[in-house]
Amino acid sequence: MLLLTALALTLWFWRRNLRDASLWMVLTYAGVALIAWTDFSAVSVAGGSAFPKILKDFIMLGMVGFVQAMAVKKQISVWMAVVLIFGMFAAVHYLDELINTEDNPASQQITTQLSAIDDSYLVELAEGASEDELLNFVINQQLTAERAFFPDAASETHLDNYYVVSNPTGDINLQRELDRLGTVVYTEPNETISLEPFIEAEELVTASGKRSSLSINDPLTSEQWAMEVLDMDDYYRLLQEQTPKKKAKVVILDTGVDGQHEDLDDNYFSIESQYDDDPHGHGTHCAGVAAGVTNNGLGIGSLAGTNDESPFVEVSSVKVLNAGGMGTQKTIIAGIIEATDEGADVISLSLGGRSNPSSQRAYSAAVEYAHRNGAIVVAAAGNSNRDAIDYAPANAKGMITVAAVDQLLLRAPFSNRTDKIAMAIAAPGVGIYSTVPGNGYKSYSGTSMACPFVAGLLGVMKSLDPSLDYKQAYRIINRTGRESSETRITGRIVQPAAALAAVLR
């Protein structure tokens, strides 16, 4: 389309004094408008921000008008017009590359959501059905297919009946054709999942200058404003009097975790060595909030609490997103299954994306599989200032979904609303100071940061009462949560000490 638009503009320039000149200019503007509409639709429908793409299109439109105006005034030569035209498209191409590079954190959501238009589906076969019909269809249509999930307890779920089918050419209506197969009971898009973190300005990290005295010796707790609003000192004092019944496992599904970080190492266990590094940093930050080593004279304090003789939780990682913070529905669900099969007590998902309302069957099946095996699954509500019911996996059945609040205990401006979510809770998510790879510490904002506050607390609750299931756990954190003026759209704000006291009754 870009090349056709350039050709139309060039033909107009040469024929601008002839009768058909207006036709070529109309075609030029129509081409630019079509490109803009395509960019807007592809990004906005997928749930991303369309502004950078539309900015590119307006630059192109402006350059078309500039060439037209200069030509009419006869102030430039034909060759100068050609140079301007192709220079314009080179600039647009450069902007497009800048927008979509994986090294630009501001572009991750846009890039990821655009890739969601790939023609890939999760396909569930009927229980006991042969895969032959599906595989023959795949071969005949020159598609690609692979088994999606391999749960250890396959008898407890239908997830072992799922395949991923992709159409590299996009020349057929894949979902319609799959639905026609007699052995297929369900199809849904293999949607793209992404991260949306950002680093806060340093002056926003410590909005409250007041700090309550803490009974722990971690030196960077002065950067953790949430310690005060969550009454963490009461929580730590109460924990110091307890003996865990088990060491609960909290598994972070993310970009990996730097397991050798000075403030994580003693609490970290490895599932796979490939998961023990974090080229992005997001997963390590979440791990620190949930289970950074507390009262060790280093770094920050966390929800893991402290007991000199026996820790309450240990934390691990399943890498489900790449270095750019991108993954798919298939990789997330496979991660939930893997964490469950490794004995996770709590699974934390600080990720998500805009979702087709019909695309929750596989997510919900994965959450149910985790529940059947004793795990609680927690997800971030999302950072789009919209309704979390339209975002996955936040809207999966059985999910505990976490919105973000700021230092004033109001919904963070970016946080999705959770009033239509069955099990909603809120936690601090603005200027959250935590671990990053290489023994570093930074402040991030997002529902991604709120989610591990809840995950870490649930891990400690499970360490004191291993029989606690997800329904009981949610009732406790909801009942003991703190009301705010925006509780209706965020859920109550989690209160660790009150929740712990309720578990111990």
PDB file of N, CA and C in Angstrom, residues 425-500:
ATOM      1  N   ILE A 425      -9.283  -7.960  44.279  1.00  0.00           N
ATOM      2  CA  ILE A 425      -8.610  -7.408  45.451  1.00  0.00           C
ATOM      3  C   ILE A 425      -7.657  -6.334  44.921  1.00  0.00           C
ATOM      4  N   ALA A 426      -7.205  -5.434  45.787  1.00  0.00           N
ATOM      5  CA  ALA A 426      -6.291  -4.374  45.379  1.00  0.00           C
ATOM      6  C   ALA A 426      -5.051  -4.382  46.246  1.00  0.00           C
ATOM      7  N   ALA A 427      -3.964  -3.828  45.709  1.00  0.00           N
ATOM      8  CA  ALA A 427      -2.697  -3.727  46.437  1.00  0.00           C
ATOM      9  C   ALA A 427      -1.915  -2.551  45.857  1.00  0.00           C
ATOM     10  N   PRO A 428      -0.901  -2.061  46.593  1.00  0.00           N
ATOM     11  CA  PRO A 428      -0.084  -0.958  46.076  1.00  0.00           C
ATOM     12  C   PRO A 428       0.557  -1.309  44.741  1.00  0.00           C
ATOM     13  N   GLY A 429       0.537  -0.340  43.795  1.00  0.00           N
ATOM     14  CA  GLY A 429       1.096  -0.600  42.479  1.00  0.00           C
ATOM     15  C   GLY A 429       1.743   0.609  41.827  1.00  0.00           C
ATOM     16  N   VAL A 430       2.024   1.659  42.598  1.00  0.00           N
ATOM     17  CA  VAL A 430       2.653   2.871  42.054  1.00  0.00           C
ATOM     18  C   VAL A 430       3.974   3.104  42.792  1.00  0.00           C
ATOM     19  N   GLY A 431       5.060   3.247  42.040  1.00  0.00           N
ATOM     20  CA  GLY A 431       6.361   3.502  42.656  1.00  0.00           C
ATOM     21  C   GLY A 431       6.780   2.402  43.599  1.00  0.00           C
ATOM     22  N   ILE A 432       6.699   1.150  43.157  1.00  0.00           N
ATOM     23  CA  ILE A 432       7.029   0.009  44.017  1.00  0.00           C
ATOM     24  C   ILE A 432       8.505  -0.340  43.838  1.00  0.00           C
ATOM     25  N   TYR A 433       9.228  -0.264  44.927  1.00  0.00           N
ATOM     26  CA  TYR A 433      10.676  -0.477  44.928  1.00  0.00           C
ATOM     27  C   TYR A 433      10.977  -1.947  45.164  1.00  0.00           C
ATOM     28  N   SER A 434      11.763  -2.545  44.273  1.00  0.00           N
ATOM     29  CA  SER A 434      12.044  -3.976  44.407  1.00  0.00           C
ATOM     30  C   SER A 434      13.301  -4.348  43.638  1.00  0.00           C
ATOM     31  N   THR A 435      13.576  -5.626  43.613  1.00  0.00           N
ATOM     32  CA  THR A 435      14.795  -6.166  43.026  1.00  0.00           C
ATOM     33  C   THR A 435      14.759  -6.146  41.497  1.00  0.00           C
ATOM     34  N   VAL A 436      15.928  -5.929  40.890  1.00  0.00           N
ATOM     35  CA  VAL A 436      16.108  -6.100  39.449  1.00  0.00           C
ATOM     36  C   VAL A 436      17.421  -6.841  39.237  1.00  0.00           C
ATOM     37  N   PRO A 437      17.611  -7.451  38.072  1.00  0.00           N
ATOM     38  CA  PRO A 437      18.808  -8.278  37.851  1.00  0.00           C
ATOM     39  C   PRO A 437      20.118  -7.542  38.126  1.00  0.00           C
ATOM     40  N   GLY A 438      21.114  -8.340  38.551  1.00  0.00           N
ATOM     41  CA  GLY A 438      22.433  -7.784  38.816  1.00  0.00           C
ATOM     42  C   GLY A 438      22.552  -7.142  40.176  1.00  0.00           C
ATOM     43  N   ASN A 439      21.818  -7.645  41.172  1.00  0.00           N
ATOM     44  CA  ASN A 439      21.837  -7.104  42.544  1.00  0.00           C
ATOM     45  C   ASN A 439      21.401  -5.649  42.605  1.00  0.00           C
ATOM     46  N   GLY A 440      20.524  -5.271  41.666  1.00  0.00           N
ATOM     47  CA  GLY A 440      20.026  -3.907  41.645  1.00  0.00           C
ATOM     48  C   GLY A 440      18.632  -3.788  42.217  1.00  0.00           C
ATOM     49  N   TYR A 441      18.159  -2.531  42.313  1.00  0.00           N
ATOM     50  CA  TYR A 441      16.828  -2.223  42.850  1.00  0.00           C
ATOM     51  C   TYR A 441      16.277  -1.040  42.060  1.00  0.00           C
ATOM     52  N   LYS A 442      15.019  -1.121  41.683  1.00  0.00           N
ATOM     53  CA  LYS A 442      14.379  -0.022  40.970  1.00  0.00           C
ATOM     54  C   LYS A 442      12.918   0.079  41.371  1.00  0.00           C
ATOM     55  N   SER A 443      12.329   1.209  40.984  1.00  0.00           N
ATOM     56  CA  SER A 443      10.923   1.458  41.265  1.00  0.00           C
ATOM     57  C   SER A 443      10.120   1.343  39.980  1.00  0.00           C
ATOM     58  N   TYR A 444       9.149   0.438  39.967  1.00  0.00           N
ATOM     59  CA  TYR A 444       8.245   0.258  38.838  1.00  0.00           C
ATOM     60  C   TYR A 444       6.814   0.538  39.282  1.00  0.00           C
ATOM     61  N   SER A 445       5.964   0.813  38.316  1.00  0.00           N
ATOM     62  CA  SER A 445       4.537   0.969  38.573  1.00  0.00           C
ATOM     63  C   SER A 445       3.753   0.045  37.656  1.00  0.00           C
ATOM     64  N   GLY A 446       2.609  -0.434  38.134  1.00  0.00           N
ATOM     65  CA  GLY A 446       1.750  -1.269  37.317  1.00  0.00           C
ATOM     66  C   GLY A 446       0.972  -2.253  38.175  1.00  0.00           C
ATOM     67  N   THR A 447      -0.095  -2.779  37.625  1.00  0.00           N
ATOM     68  CA  THR A 447      -0.788  -3.866  38.323  1.00  0.00           C
ATOM     69  C   THR A 447       0.127  -5.080  38.428  1.00  0.00           C
ATOM     70  N   SER A 448       1.159  -5.121  37.576  1.00  0.00           N
ATOM     71  CA  SER A 448       2.183  -6.169  37.690  1.00  0.00           C
ATOM     72  C   SER A 448       2.855  -6.143  39.045  1.00  0.00           C
ATOM     73  N   MET A 449       3.009  -4.961  39.620  1.00  0.00           N
ATOM     74  CA  MET A 449       3.653  -4.831  40.920  1.00  0.00           C
ATOM     75  C   MET A 449       2.676  -5.102  42.059  1.00  0.00           C
ATOM     76  N   ALA A 450       1.394  -4.830  41.831  1.00  0.00           N
ATOM     77  CA  ALA A 450       0.378  -5.107  42.858  1.00  0.00           C
ATOM     78  C   ALA A 450       0.150  -6.603  43.024  1.00  0.00           C
ATOM     79  N   CYS A 451       0.181  -7.331  41.924  1.00  0.00           N
ATOM     80  CA  CYS A 451      -0.116  -8.763  41.946  1.00  0.00           C
ATOM     81  C   CYS A 451       0.768  -9.553  42.906  1.00  0.00           C
ATOM     82  N   PRO A 452       2.118  -9.382  42.909  1.00  0.00           N
ATOM     83  CA  PRO A 452       2.939 -10.187  43.823  1.00  0.00           C
ATOM     84  C   PRO A 452       2.781  -9.835  45.293  1.00  0.00           C
ATOM     85  N   PHE A 453       2.264  -8.647  45.631  1.00  0.00           N
ATOM     86  CA  PHE A 453       1.919  -8.394  47.028  1.00  0.00           C
ATOM     87  C   PHE A 453       0.923  -9.447  47.514  1.00  0.00           C
ATOM     88  N   VAL A 454      -0.083  -9.709  46.692  1.00  0.00           N
ATOM     89  CA  VAL A 454      -1.113 -10.683  47.055  1.00  0.00           C
ATOM     90  C   VAL A 454      -0.560 -12.101  46.978  1.00  0.00           C
ATOM     91  N   ALA A 455       0.232 -12.391  45.942  1.00  0.00           N
ATOM     92  CA  ALA A 455       0.799 -13.734  45.793  1.00  0.00           C
ATOM     93  C   ALA A 455       1.697 -14.092  46.970  1.00  0.00           C
ATOM     94  N   GLY A 456       2.550 -13.154  47.384  1.00  0.00           N
ATOM     95  CA  GLY A 456       3.434 -13.427  48.523  1.00  0.00           C
ATOM     96  C   GLY A 456       2.662 -13.676  49.804  1.00  0.00           C
ATOM     97  N   LEU A 457       1.628 -12.869  50.054  1.00  0.00           N
ATOM     98  CA  LEU A 457       0.801 -13.060  51.235  1.00  0.00           C
ATOM     99  C   LEU A 457       0.109 -14.415  51.217  1.00  0.00           C
ATOM    100  N   LEU A 458      -0.453 -14.790  50.070  1.00  0.00           N
ATOM    101  CA  LEU A 458      -1.124 -16.088  49.967  1.00  0.00           C
ATOM    102  C   LEU A 458      -0.152 -17.235  50.205  1.00  0.00           C
ATOM    103  N   GLY A 459       1.106 -17.058  49.776  1.00  0.00           N
ATOM    104  CA  GLY A 459       2.108 -18.082  50.048  1.00  0.00           C
ATOM    105  C   GLY A 459       2.333 -18.282  51.527  1.00  0.00           C
ATOM    106  N   VAL A 460       2.452 -17.189  52.269  1.00  0.00           N
ATOM    107  CA  VAL A 460       2.636 -17.297  53.717  1.00  0.00           C
ATOM    108  C   VAL A 460       1.400 -17.909  54.371  1.00  0.00           C
ATOM    109  N   MET A 461       0.223 -17.511  53.918  1.00  0.00           N
ATOM    110  CA  MET A 461      -1.009 -18.097  54.459  1.00  0.00           C
ATOM    111  C   MET A 461      -1.043 -19.607  54.229  1.00  0.00           C
ATOM    112  N   LYS A 462      -0.604 -20.057  53.046  1.00  0.00           N
ATOM    113  CA  LYS A 462      -0.556 -21.492  52.758  1.00  0.00           C
ATOM    114  C   LYS A 462       0.512 -22.203  53.591  1.00  0.00           C
ATOM    115  N   SER A 463       1.568 -21.507  53.947  1.00  0.00           N
ATOM    116  CA  SER A 463       2.604 -22.134  54.780  1.00  0.00           C
ATOM    117  C   SER A 463       2.099 -22.398  56.191  1.00  0.00           C
ATOM    118  N   LEU A 464       1.172 -21.566  56.635  1.00  0.00           N
ATOM    119  CA  LEU A 464       0.598 -21.740  57.980  1.00  0.00           C
ATOM    120  C   LEU A 464      -0.630 -22.631  57.963  1.00  0.00           C
ATOM    121  N   ASP A 465      -1.322 -22.708  56.848  1.00  0.00           N
ATOM    122  CA  ASP A 465      -2.490 -23.584  56.709  1.00  0.00           C
ATOM    123  C   ASP A 465      -2.458 -24.205  55.312  1.00  0.00           C
ATOM    124  N   PRO A 466      -1.718 -25.299  55.150  1.00  0.00           N
ATOM    125  CA  PRO A 466      -1.555 -25.902  53.815  1.00  0.00           C
ATOM    126  C   PRO A 466      -2.856 -26.364  53.178  1.00  0.00           C
ATOM    127  N   SER A 467      -3.911 -26.558  53.976  1.00  0.00           N
ATOM    128  CA  SER A 467      -5.182 -27.029  53.422  1.00  0.00           C
ATOM    129  C   SER A 467      -6.011 -25.905  52.804  1.00  0.00           C
ATOM    130  N   LEU A 468      -5.553 -24.670  52.923  1.00  0.00           N
ATOM    131  CA  LEU A 468      -6.306 -23.515  52.446  1.00  0.00           C
ATOM    132  C   LEU A 468      -6.487 -23.585  50.937  1.00  0.00           C
ATOM    133  N   ASP A 469      -7.752 -23.549  50.470  1.00  0.00           N
ATOM    134  CA  ASP A 469      -7.971 -23.532  49.027  1.00  0.00           C
ATOM    135  C   ASP A 469      -8.239 -22.103  48.554  1.00  0.00           C
ATOM    136  N   TYR A 470      -8.404 -21.937  47.255  1.00  0.00           N
ATOM    137  CA  TYR A 470      -8.485 -20.588  46.697  1.00  0.00           C
ATOM    138  C   TYR A 470      -9.719 -19.831  47.173  1.00  0.00           C
ATOM    139  N   LYS A 471     -10.831 -20.534  47.347  1.00  0.00           N
ATOM    140  CA  LYS A 471     -12.046 -19.867  47.809  1.00  0.00           C
ATOM    141  C   LYS A 471     -11.886 -19.393  49.244  1.00  0.00           C
ATOM    142  N   GLN A 472     -11.346 -20.253  50.110  1.00  0.00           N
ATOM    143  CA  GLN A 472     -11.132 -19.861  51.502  1.00  0.00           C
ATOM    144  C   GLN A 472     -10.131 -18.707  51.589  1.00  0.00           C
ATOM    145  N   ALA A 473      -9.064 -18.799  50.803  1.00  0.00           N
ATOM    146  CA  ALA A 473      -8.036 -17.759  50.838  1.00  0.00           C
ATOM    147  C   ALA A 473      -8.602 -16.412  50.399  1.00  0.00           C
ATOM    148  N   TYR A 474      -9.405 -16.420  49.328  1.00  0.00           N
ATOM    149  CA  TYR A 474      -9.968 -15.151  48.865  1.00  0.00           C
ATOM    150  C   TYR A 474     -10.948 -14.580  49.888  1.00  0.00           C
ATOM    151  N   ARG A 475     -11.757 -15.431  50.482  1.00  0.00           N
ATOM    152  CA  ARG A 475     -12.688 -14.923  51.498  1.00  0.00           C
ATOM    153  C   ARG A 475     -11.940 -14.211  52.620  1.00  0.00           C
ATOM    154  N   ILE A 476     -10.797 -14.759  53.011  1.00  0.00           N
ATOM    155  CA  ILE A 476     -10.024 -14.157  54.097  1.00  0.00           C
ATOM    156  C   ILE A 476      -9.449 -12.804  53.678  1.00  0.00           C
ATOM    157  N   ILE A 477      -8.774 -12.737  52.526  1.00  0.00           N
ATOM    158  CA  ILE A 477      -8.150 -11.460  52.163  1.00  0.00           C
ATOM    159  C   ILE A 477      -9.195 -10.412  51.805  1.00  0.00           C
ATOM    160  N   ASN A 478     -10.339 -10.848  51.330  1.00  0.00           N
ATOM    161  CA  ASN A 478     -11.408  -9.895  51.023  1.00  0.00           C
ATOM    162  C   ASN A 478     -12.076  -9.390  52.301  1.00  0.00           C
ATOM    163  N   ARG A 479     -12.380 -10.298  53.205  1.00  0.00           N
ATOM    164  CA  ARG A 479     -13.061  -9.912  54.445  1.00  0.00           C
ATOM    165  C   ARG A 479     -12.191  -9.006  55.307  1.00  0.00           C
ATOM    166  N   THR A 480     -10.890  -9.263  55.319  1.00  0.00           N
ATOM    167  CA  THR A 480      -9.980  -8.475  56.149  1.00  0.00           C
ATOM    168  C   THR A 480      -9.396  -7.271  55.414  1.00  0.00           C
ATOM    169  N   GLY A 481      -9.758  -7.098  54.146  1.00  0.00           N
ATOM    170  CA  GLY A 481      -9.225  -5.991  53.364  1.00  0.00           C
ATOM    171  C   GLY A 481      -9.752  -4.645  53.826  1.00  0.00           C
ATOM    172  N   ARG A 482      -9.056  -3.620  53.426  1.00  0.00           N
ATOM    173  CA  ARG A 482      -9.371  -2.245  53.825  1.00  0.00           C
ATOM    174  C   ARG A 482     -10.257  -1.582  52.786  1.00  0.00           C
ATOM    175  N   GLU A 483     -11.321  -0.960  53.240  1.00  0.00           N
ATOM    176  CA  GLU A 483     -12.211  -0.210  52.351  1.00  0.00           C
ATOM    177  C   GLU A 483     -11.545   1.112  51.944  1.00  0.00           C
ATOM    178  N   SER A 484     -11.893   1.575  50.759  1.00  0.00           N
ATOM    179  CA  SER A 484     -11.464   2.893  50.312  1.00  0.00           C
ATOM    180  C   SER A 484     -12.644   3.553  49.611  1.00  0.00           C
ATOM    181  N   SER A 485     -12.449   4.774  49.176  1.00  0.00           N
ATOM    182  CA  SER A 485     -13.531   5.463  48.470  1.00  0.00           C
ATOM    183  C   SER A 485     -13.786   4.859  47.093  1.00  0.00           C
ATOM    184  N   GLU A 486     -12.861   4.005  46.625  1.00  0.00           N
ATOM    185  CA  GLU A 486     -13.004   3.402  45.306  1.00  0.00           C
ATOM    186  C   GLU A 486     -13.046   1.877  45.372  1.00  0.00           C
ATOM    187  N   THR A 487     -13.466   1.352  46.498  1.00  0.00           N
ATOM    188  CA  THR A 487     -13.530  -0.099  46.659  1.00  0.00           C
ATOM    189  C   THR A 487     -14.373  -0.758  45.570  1.00  0.00           C
ATOM    190  N   ARG A 488     -15.433  -0.096  45.147  1.00  0.00           N
ATOM    191  CA  ARG A 488     -16.337  -0.702  44.163  1.00  0.00           C
ATOM    192  C   ARG A 488     -15.613  -1.050  42.875  1.00  0.00           C
ATOM    193  N   ILE A 489     -14.632  -0.250  42.479  1.00  0.00           N
ATOM    194  CA  ILE A 489     -13.976  -0.490  41.197  1.00  0.00           C
ATOM    195  C   ILE A 489     -12.585  -1.105  41.329  1.00  0.00           C
ATOM    196  N   THR A 490     -12.113  -1.314  42.567  1.00  0.00           N
ATOM    197  CA  THR A 490     -10.795  -1.935  42.754  1.00  0.00           C
ATOM    198  C   THR A 490     -10.851  -3.197  43.598  1.00  0.00           C
ATOM    199  N   GLY A 491     -11.921  -3.376  44.369  1.00  0.00           N
ATOM    200  CA  GLY A 491     -11.889  -4.375  45.431  1.00  0.00           C
ATOM    201  C   GLY A 491     -11.240  -3.777  46.660  1.00  0.00           C
ATOM    202  N   ARG A 492     -11.347  -4.474  47.770  1.00  0.00           N
ATOM    203  CA  ARG A 492     -10.714  -3.994  48.998  1.00  0.00           C
ATOM    204  C   ARG A 492      -9.201  -4.081  48.901  1.00  0.00           C
ATOM    205  N   ILE A 493      -8.527  -3.255  49.686  1.00  0.00           N
ATOM    206  CA  ILE A 493      -7.064  -3.219  49.677  1.00  0.00           C
ATOM    207  C   ILE A 493      -6.549  -4.248  50.665  1.00  0.00           C
ATOM    208  N   VAL A 494      -5.713  -5.137  50.196  1.00  0.00           N
ATOM    209  CA  VAL A 494      -5.241  -6.243  51.017  1.00  0.00           C
ATOM    210  C   VAL A 494      -4.529  -5.726  52.274  1.00  0.00           C
ATOM    211  N   GLN A 495      -4.759  -6.393  53.400  1.00  0.00           N
ATOM    212  CA  GLN A 495      -4.143  -6.036  54.683  1.00  0.00           C
ATOM    213  C   GLN A 495      -3.473  -7.277  55.260  1.00  0.00           C
ATOM    214  N   PRO A 496      -2.153  -7.417  55.070  1.00  0.00           N
ATOM    215  CA  PRO A 496      -1.466  -8.657  55.414  1.00  0.00           C
ATOM    216  C   PRO A 496      -1.606  -9.084  56.870  1.00  0.00           C
ATOM    217  N   ALA A 497      -1.465  -8.162  57.826  1.00  0.00           N
ATOM    218  CA  ALA A 497      -1.519  -8.550  59.238  1.00  0.00           C
ATOM    219  C   ALA A 497      -2.910  -9.069  59.597  1.00  0.00           C
ATOM    220  N   ALA A 498      -3.943  -8.386  59.122  1.00  0.00           N
ATOM    221  CA  ALA A 498      -5.321  -8.820  59.430  1.00  0.00           C
ATOM    222  C   ALA A 498      -5.622 -10.174  58.779  1.00  0.00           C
ATOM    223  N   ALA A 499      -5.138 -10.380  57.572  1.00  0.00           N
ATOM    224  CA  ALA A 499      -5.367 -11.659  56.903  1.00  0.00           C
ATOM    225  C   ALA A 499      -4.641 -12.786  57.632  1.00  0.00           C
ATOM    226  N   LEU A 500      -3.424 -12.497  58.062  1.00  0.00           N
ATOM    227  CA  LEU A 500      -2.653 -13.516  58.794  1.00  0.00           C
ATOM    228  C   LEU A 500      -3.337 -13.872  60.097  1.00  0.00           C
TER     229      LEU A 500
END
